[in-house]
């Protein structure tokens, strides 16, 4: 890396082009390791602006049925965090598209935060998203990530109050993951009517880019976010196609 995180470069480019970013989500090792690497390359060539790469986990509490299935099938093939790093390393041989790893905290604790962030930076990961580690418990990983030039991505939800939004805004780097609905991941036909007001509250509290996930399923959903958010994560809708 040149010293500038790929995520920051991606958002600077998106701002210059005046458009919203598309961030596909793939589960590492699903449907199998070789196909996962190939899908990353195909999507990058097709214009993906960044990726969220999920580490399969046995108890994915924030995920709906579709992503639970992808995680279970990947785990059944023996996929580990180390395998996910190998997938990123293979991808980095040909592509520079940003990759943020999403993992529940247990695999990261088992790997060790210092080793995790050192390996991630060396291999070409750009940050981490940890849905079951709230702001109050994230300081150690966030600081270790920062030391290695990585971003730790915090969450906000429609239920976040003003104090929570302000605290996350002050600590955030890279981008803030804005949950589009109350519930688990999964393709939806409509976006929540509460989403515009929620994103407006988040935008008023921080200049960090806002990326929306959970339920983003169609081009129309992404189009609705233009002017409200800086990026959109699409997960279950892609997994259903795979």
PDB file of N, CA and C in Angstrom, residues 157-230:
ATOM      1  N   UNK A 157     -27.717   2.223  13.449  1.00  0.00           N
ATOM      2  CA  UNK A 157     -29.005   1.641  13.072  1.00  0.00           C
ATOM      3  C   UNK A 157     -30.101   2.685  13.218  1.00  0.00           C
ATOM      4  N   UNK A 158     -31.257   2.450  12.618  1.00  0.00           N
ATOM      5  CA  UNK A 158     -32.354   3.408  12.764  1.00  0.00           C
ATOM      6  C   UNK A 158     -32.742   3.670  14.211  1.00  0.00           C
ATOM      7  N   UNK A 159     -32.416   2.724  15.103  1.00  0.00           N
ATOM      8  CA  UNK A 159     -32.729   2.881  16.528  1.00  0.00           C
ATOM      9  C   UNK A 159     -31.649   3.645  17.285  1.00  0.00           C
ATOM     10  N   UNK A 160     -30.535   3.991  16.640  1.00  0.00           N
ATOM     11  CA  UNK A 160     -29.454   4.724  17.315  1.00  0.00           C
ATOM     12  C   UNK A 160     -29.925   6.121  17.707  1.00  0.00           C
ATOM     13  N   UNK A 161     -29.698   6.466  18.966  1.00  0.00           N
ATOM     14  CA  UNK A 161     -30.111   7.795  19.413  1.00  0.00           C
ATOM     15  C   UNK A 161     -29.026   8.821  19.082  1.00  0.00           C
ATOM     16  N   UNK A 162     -29.298  10.070  19.406  1.00  0.00           N
ATOM     17  CA  UNK A 162     -28.381  11.156  19.039  1.00  0.00           C
ATOM     18  C   UNK A 162     -27.009  10.967  19.664  1.00  0.00           C
ATOM     19  N   UNK A 163     -26.972  10.498  20.911  1.00  0.00           N
ATOM     20  CA  UNK A 163     -25.699  10.290  21.586  1.00  0.00           C
ATOM     21  C   UNK A 163     -24.867   9.218  20.914  1.00  0.00           C
ATOM     22  N   UNK A 164     -25.521   8.130  20.515  1.00  0.00           N
ATOM     23  CA  UNK A 164     -24.813   7.047  19.839  1.00  0.00           C
ATOM     24  C   UNK A 164     -24.300   7.503  18.472  1.00  0.00           C
ATOM     25  N   UNK A 165     -25.121   8.217  17.744  1.00  0.00           N
ATOM     26  CA  UNK A 165     -24.703   8.706  16.423  1.00  0.00           C
ATOM     27  C   UNK A 165     -23.508   9.645  16.560  1.00  0.00           C
ATOM     28  N   UNK A 166     -23.546  10.526  17.545  1.00  0.00           N
ATOM     29  CA  UNK A 166     -22.443  11.460  17.749  1.00  0.00           C
ATOM     30  C   UNK A 166     -21.166  10.723  18.136  1.00  0.00           C
ATOM     31  N   UNK A 167     -21.289   9.704  19.010  1.00  0.00           N
ATOM     32  CA  UNK A 167     -20.111   8.962  19.456  1.00  0.00           C
ATOM     33  C   UNK A 167     -19.480   8.182  18.313  1.00  0.00           C
ATOM     34  N   UNK A 168     -20.303   7.519  17.520  1.00  0.00           N
ATOM     35  CA  UNK A 168     -19.788   6.765  16.379  1.00  0.00           C
ATOM     36  C   UNK A 168     -19.174   7.721  15.355  1.00  0.00           C
ATOM     37  N   UNK A 169     -19.838   8.835  15.116  1.00  0.00           N
ATOM     38  CA  UNK A 169     -19.304   9.809  14.175  1.00  0.00           C
ATOM     39  C   UNK A 169     -17.928  10.301  14.575  1.00  0.00           C
ATOM     40  N   UNK A 170     -17.712  10.483  15.873  1.00  0.00           N
ATOM     41  CA  UNK A 170     -16.429  10.991  16.358  1.00  0.00           C
ATOM     42  C   UNK A 170     -15.317   9.948  16.246  1.00  0.00           C
ATOM     43  N   UNK A 171     -15.667   8.656  16.397  1.00  0.00           N
ATOM     44  CA  UNK A 171     -14.672   7.589  16.391  1.00  0.00           C
ATOM     45  C   UNK A 171     -14.429   7.003  15.008  1.00  0.00           C
ATOM     46  N   UNK A 172     -15.317   7.271  14.071  1.00  0.00           N
ATOM     47  CA  UNK A 172     -15.353   6.533  12.807  1.00  0.00           C
ATOM     48  C   UNK A 172     -14.185   6.859  11.896  1.00  0.00           C
ATOM     49  N   UNK A 173     -13.867   5.890  11.051  1.00  0.00           N
ATOM     50  CA  UNK A 173     -12.900   6.094   9.970  1.00  0.00           C
ATOM     51  C   UNK A 173     -13.269   5.168   8.830  1.00  0.00           C
ATOM     52  N   UNK A 174     -12.869   5.509   7.635  1.00  0.00           N
ATOM     53  CA  UNK A 174     -13.206   4.679   6.475  1.00  0.00           C
ATOM     54  C   UNK A 174     -14.624   4.939   6.025  1.00  0.00           C
ATOM     55  N   UNK A 175     -15.564   4.311   6.696  1.00  0.00           N
ATOM     56  CA  UNK A 175     -16.981   4.577   6.486  1.00  0.00           C
ATOM     57  C   UNK A 175     -17.764   4.065   7.681  1.00  0.00           C
ATOM     58  N   UNK A 176     -19.007   4.493   7.783  1.00  0.00           N
ATOM     59  CA  UNK A 176     -19.929   3.991   8.802  1.00  0.00           C
ATOM     60  C   UNK A 176     -20.933   3.081   8.118  1.00  0.00           C
ATOM     61  N   UNK A 177     -21.144   1.911   8.683  1.00  0.00           N
ATOM     62  CA  UNK A 177     -22.114   0.956   8.156  1.00  0.00           C
ATOM     63  C   UNK A 177     -23.487   1.323   8.732  1.00  0.00           C
ATOM     64  N   UNK A 178     -24.359   1.824   7.890  1.00  0.00           N
ATOM     65  CA  UNK A 178     -25.695   2.229   8.312  1.00  0.00           C
ATOM     66  C   UNK A 178     -26.681   1.104   7.990  1.00  0.00           C
ATOM     67  N   UNK A 179     -27.238   0.517   9.016  1.00  0.00           N
ATOM     68  CA  UNK A 179     -28.180  -0.591   8.848  1.00  0.00           C
ATOM     69  C   UNK A 179     -29.508  -0.020   8.376  1.00  0.00           C
ATOM     70  N   UNK A 180     -30.005  -0.521   7.259  1.00  0.00           N
ATOM     71  CA  UNK A 180     -31.170   0.076   6.608  1.00  0.00           C
ATOM     72  C   UNK A 180     -32.490  -0.254   7.286  1.00  0.00           C
ATOM     73  N   UNK A 181     -32.481  -1.255   8.177  1.00  0.00           N
ATOM     74  CA  UNK A 181     -33.740  -1.683   8.775  1.00  0.00           C
ATOM     75  C   UNK A 181     -33.457  -2.302  10.130  1.00  0.00           C
ATOM     76  N   UNK A 182     -34.508  -2.499  10.890  1.00  0.00           N
ATOM     77  CA  UNK A 182     -34.407  -3.181  12.176  1.00  0.00           C
ATOM     78  C   UNK A 182     -34.641  -4.664  11.910  1.00  0.00           C
ATOM     79  N   UNK A 183     -33.622  -5.482  12.120  1.00  0.00           N
ATOM     80  CA  UNK A 183     -33.745  -6.912  11.852  1.00  0.00           C
ATOM     81  C   UNK A 183     -32.442  -7.465  11.312  1.00  0.00           C
ATOM     82  N   UNK A 184     -32.515  -8.647  10.721  1.00  0.00           N
ATOM     83  CA  UNK A 184     -31.331  -9.305  10.190  1.00  0.00           C
ATOM     84  C   UNK A 184     -31.176  -9.012   8.703  1.00  0.00           C
ATOM     85  N   UNK A 185     -30.052  -9.460   8.133  1.00  0.00           N
ATOM     86  CA  UNK A 185     -29.827  -9.295   6.709  1.00  0.00           C
ATOM     87  C   UNK A 185     -30.846 -10.112   5.920  1.00  0.00           C
ATOM     88  N   UNK A 186     -31.007  -9.755   4.666  1.00  0.00           N
ATOM     89  CA  UNK A 186     -31.934 -10.486   3.794  1.00  0.00           C
ATOM     90  C   UNK A 186     -32.494  -9.571   2.733  1.00  0.00           C
ATOM     91  N   UNK A 187     -32.723 -10.138   1.546  1.00  0.00           N
ATOM     92  CA  UNK A 187     -33.279  -9.348   0.450  1.00  0.00           C
ATOM     93  C   UNK A 187     -34.680  -8.860   0.812  1.00  0.00           C
ATOM     94  N   UNK A 188     -34.994  -7.632   0.442  1.00  0.00           N
ATOM     95  CA  UNK A 188     -36.299  -7.038   0.714  1.00  0.00           C
ATOM     96  C   UNK A 188     -36.844  -6.439  -0.583  1.00  0.00           C
ATOM     97  N   UNK A 189     -38.159  -6.290  -0.624  1.00  0.00           N
ATOM     98  CA  UNK A 189     -38.765  -5.660  -1.803  1.00  0.00           C
ATOM     99  C   UNK A 189     -38.774  -4.147  -1.684  1.00  0.00           C
ATOM    100  N   UNK A 190     -38.865  -3.620  -0.455  1.00  0.00           N
ATOM    101  CA  UNK A 190     -38.932  -2.179  -0.250  1.00  0.00           C
ATOM    102  C   UNK A 190     -37.959  -1.749   0.842  1.00  0.00           C
ATOM    103  N   UNK A 191     -37.465  -0.540   0.733  1.00  0.00           N
ATOM    104  CA  UNK A 191     -36.652   0.033   1.785  1.00  0.00           C
ATOM    105  C   UNK A 191     -37.544   0.675   2.842  1.00  0.00           C
ATOM    106  N   UNK A 192     -37.030   0.788   4.054  1.00  0.00           N
ATOM    107  CA  UNK A 192     -37.788   1.362   5.145  1.00  0.00           C
ATOM    108  C   UNK A 192     -38.091   2.840   4.899  1.00  0.00           C
ATOM    109  N   UNK A 193     -39.295   3.258   5.241  1.00  0.00           N
ATOM    110  CA  UNK A 193     -39.653   4.671   5.138  1.00  0.00           C
ATOM    111  C   UNK A 193     -38.850   5.544   6.109  1.00  0.00           C
ATOM    112  N   UNK A 194     -38.281   4.895   7.142  1.00  0.00           N
ATOM    113  CA  UNK A 194     -37.505   5.633   8.136  1.00  0.00           C
ATOM    114  C   UNK A 194     -36.074   5.922   7.678  1.00  0.00           C
ATOM    115  N   UNK A 195     -35.659   5.285   6.584  1.00  0.00           N
ATOM    116  CA  UNK A 195     -34.259   5.367   6.182  1.00  0.00           C
ATOM    117  C   UNK A 195     -33.796   6.789   5.870  1.00  0.00           C
ATOM    118  N   UNK A 196     -34.533   7.602   5.095  1.00  0.00           N
ATOM    119  CA  UNK A 196     -34.038   8.952   4.791  1.00  0.00           C
ATOM    120  C   UNK A 196     -33.783   9.796   6.038  1.00  0.00           C
ATOM    121  N   UNK A 197     -34.697   9.756   7.004  1.00  0.00           N
ATOM    122  CA  UNK A 197     -34.514  10.551   8.221  1.00  0.00           C
ATOM    123  C   UNK A 197     -33.322  10.051   9.027  1.00  0.00           C
ATOM    124  N   UNK A 198     -33.164   8.749   9.091  1.00  0.00           N
ATOM    125  CA  UNK A 198     -32.017   8.160   9.807  1.00  0.00           C
ATOM    126  C   UNK A 198     -30.702   8.586   9.176  1.00  0.00           C
ATOM    127  N   UNK A 199     -30.612   8.482   7.858  1.00  0.00           N
ATOM    128  CA  UNK A 199     -29.375   8.868   7.176  1.00  0.00           C
ATOM    129  C   UNK A 199     -29.112  10.364   7.308  1.00  0.00           C
ATOM    130  N   UNK A 200     -30.159  11.159   7.331  1.00  0.00           N
ATOM    131  CA  UNK A 200     -29.986  12.601   7.513  1.00  0.00           C
ATOM    132  C   UNK A 200     -29.409  12.899   8.890  1.00  0.00           C
ATOM    133  N   UNK A 201     -29.868  12.178   9.908  1.00  0.00           N
ATOM    134  CA  UNK A 201     -29.331  12.369  11.260  1.00  0.00           C
ATOM    135  C   UNK A 201     -27.861  11.970  11.316  1.00  0.00           C
ATOM    136  N   UNK A 202     -27.523  10.855  10.654  1.00  0.00           N
ATOM    137  CA  UNK A 202     -26.128  10.412  10.636  1.00  0.00           C
ATOM    138  C   UNK A 202     -25.254  11.396   9.880  1.00  0.00           C
ATOM    139  N   UNK A 203     -25.726  11.878   8.746  1.00  0.00           N
ATOM    140  CA  UNK A 203     -24.937  12.805   7.942  1.00  0.00           C
ATOM    141  C   UNK A 203     -24.671  14.101   8.692  1.00  0.00           C
ATOM    142  N   UNK A 204     -25.647  14.555   9.485  1.00  0.00           N
ATOM    143  CA  UNK A 204     -25.480  15.795  10.238  1.00  0.00           C
ATOM    144  C   UNK A 204     -24.418  15.672  11.321  1.00  0.00           C
ATOM    145  N   UNK A 205     -24.111  14.423  11.730  1.00  0.00           N
ATOM    146  CA  UNK A 205     -23.204  14.217  12.849  1.00  0.00           C
ATOM    147  C   UNK A 205     -21.778  13.913  12.433  1.00  0.00           C
ATOM    148  N   UNK A 206     -21.537  13.612  11.146  1.00  0.00           N
ATOM    149  CA  UNK A 206     -20.199  13.194  10.745  1.00  0.00           C
ATOM    150  C   UNK A 206     -19.965  13.455   9.261  1.00  0.00           C
ATOM    151  N   UNK A 207     -18.692  13.641   8.921  1.00  0.00           N
ATOM    152  CA  UNK A 207     -18.312  13.755   7.508  1.00  0.00           C
ATOM    153  C   UNK A 207     -17.812  12.426   6.954  1.00  0.00           C
ATOM    154  N   UNK A 208     -17.733  11.393   7.803  1.00  0.00           N
ATOM    155  CA  UNK A 208     -17.304  10.067   7.357  1.00  0.00           C
ATOM    156  C   UNK A 208     -18.320   9.511   6.364  1.00  0.00           C
ATOM    157  N   UNK A 209     -17.874   8.872   5.280  1.00  0.00           N
ATOM    158  CA  UNK A 209     -18.825   8.303   4.325  1.00  0.00           C
ATOM    159  C   UNK A 209     -19.802   7.332   4.983  1.00  0.00           C
ATOM    160  N   UNK A 210     -21.031   7.348   4.485  1.00  0.00           N
ATOM    161  CA  UNK A 210     -22.088   6.461   4.976  1.00  0.00           C
ATOM    162  C   UNK A 210     -22.354   5.387   3.925  1.00  0.00           C
ATOM    163  N   UNK A 211     -22.317   4.137   4.359  1.00  0.00           N
ATOM    164  CA  UNK A 211     -22.605   3.015   3.472  1.00  0.00           C
ATOM    165  C   UNK A 211     -23.775   2.242   4.059  1.00  0.00           C
ATOM    166  N   UNK A 212     -24.777   1.973   3.230  1.00  0.00           N
ATOM    167  CA  UNK A 212     -26.017   1.361   3.698  1.00  0.00           C
ATOM    168  C   UNK A 212     -26.040  -0.118   3.328  1.00  0.00           C
ATOM    169  N   UNK A 213     -26.407  -0.954   4.283  1.00  0.00           N
ATOM    170  CA  UNK A 213     -26.557  -2.376   4.053  1.00  0.00           C
ATOM    171  C   UNK A 213     -27.776  -2.915   4.765  1.00  0.00           C
ATOM    172  N   UNK A 214     -28.071  -4.188   4.571  1.00  0.00           N
ATOM    173  CA  UNK A 214     -29.248  -4.908   5.083  1.00  0.00           C
ATOM    174  C   UNK A 214     -30.456  -4.590   4.190  1.00  0.00           C
ATOM    175  N   UNK A 215     -30.822  -5.535   3.370  1.00  0.00           N
ATOM    176  CA  UNK A 215     -32.033  -5.409   2.569  1.00  0.00           C
ATOM    177  C   UNK A 215     -31.869  -4.700   1.246  1.00  0.00           C
ATOM    178  N   UNK A 216     -30.675  -4.205   0.920  1.00  0.00           N
ATOM    179  CA  UNK A 216     -30.462  -3.542  -0.367  1.00  0.00           C
ATOM    180  C   UNK A 216     -30.411  -4.628  -1.443  1.00  0.00           C
ATOM    181  N   UNK A 217     -31.407  -4.659  -2.316  1.00  0.00           N
ATOM    182  CA  UNK A 217     -31.612  -5.842  -3.156  1.00  0.00           C
ATOM    183  C   UNK A 217     -31.759  -5.566  -4.637  1.00  0.00           C
ATOM    184  N   UNK A 218     -32.017  -4.317  -5.032  1.00  0.00           N
ATOM    185  CA  UNK A 218     -32.314  -4.025  -6.433  1.00  0.00           C
ATOM    186  C   UNK A 218     -31.600  -2.750  -6.869  1.00  0.00           C
ATOM    187  N   UNK A 219     -31.443  -2.547  -8.186  1.00  0.00           N
ATOM    188  CA  UNK A 219     -30.908  -1.269  -8.657  1.00  0.00           C
ATOM    189  C   UNK A 219     -31.727  -0.075  -8.174  1.00  0.00           C
ATOM    190  N   UNK A 220     -33.043  -0.257  -8.074  1.00  0.00           N
ATOM    191  CA  UNK A 220     -33.896   0.838  -7.608  1.00  0.00           C
ATOM    192  C   UNK A 220     -33.573   1.219  -6.168  1.00  0.00           C
ATOM    193  N   UNK A 221     -33.255   0.220  -5.330  1.00  0.00           N
ATOM    194  CA  UNK A 221     -32.871   0.511  -3.949  1.00  0.00           C
ATOM    195  C   UNK A 221     -31.614   1.373  -3.917  1.00  0.00           C
ATOM    196  N   UNK A 222     -30.614   0.993  -4.724  1.00  0.00           N
ATOM    197  CA  UNK A 222     -29.363   1.755  -4.759  1.00  0.00           C
ATOM    198  C   UNK A 222     -29.626   3.171  -5.273  1.00  0.00           C
ATOM    199  N   UNK A 223     -30.459   3.282  -6.297  1.00  0.00           N
ATOM    200  CA  UNK A 223     -30.772   4.602  -6.860  1.00  0.00           C
ATOM    201  C   UNK A 223     -31.430   5.501  -5.816  1.00  0.00           C
ATOM    202  N   UNK A 224     -32.261   4.918  -4.956  1.00  0.00           N
ATOM    203  CA  UNK A 224     -32.923   5.708  -3.911  1.00  0.00           C
ATOM    204  C   UNK A 224     -31.937   6.308  -2.926  1.00  0.00           C
ATOM    205  N   UNK A 225     -30.781   5.681  -2.797  1.00  0.00           N
ATOM    206  CA  UNK A 225     -29.796   6.138  -1.818  1.00  0.00           C
ATOM    207  C   UNK A 225     -28.942   7.295  -2.318  1.00  0.00           C
ATOM    208  N   UNK A 226     -28.998   7.575  -3.611  1.00  0.00           N
ATOM    209  CA  UNK A 226     -28.202   8.661  -4.178  1.00  0.00           C
ATOM    210  C   UNK A 226     -28.574   9.983  -3.496  1.00  0.00           C
ATOM    211  N   UNK A 227     -27.567  10.690  -3.041  1.00  0.00           N
ATOM    212  CA  UNK A 227     -27.791  11.940  -2.337  1.00  0.00           C
ATOM    213  C   UNK A 227     -27.971  11.769  -0.841  1.00  0.00           C
ATOM    214  N   UNK A 228     -28.181  10.513  -0.383  1.00  0.00           N
ATOM    215  CA  UNK A 228     -28.333  10.250   1.048  1.00  0.00           C
ATOM    216  C   UNK A 228     -27.153   9.489   1.619  1.00  0.00           C
ATOM    217  N   UNK A 229     -26.514   8.646   0.796  1.00  0.00           N
ATOM    218  CA  UNK A 229     -25.422   7.796   1.263  1.00  0.00           C
ATOM    219  C   UNK A 229     -24.322   7.787   0.220  1.00  0.00           C
ATOM    220  N   UNK A 230     -23.168   7.252   0.625  1.00  0.00           N
ATOM    221  CA  UNK A 230     -21.997   7.221  -0.251  1.00  0.00           C
ATOM    222  C   UNK A 230     -21.743   5.846  -0.851  1.00  0.00           C
TER     223      UNK A 230
END
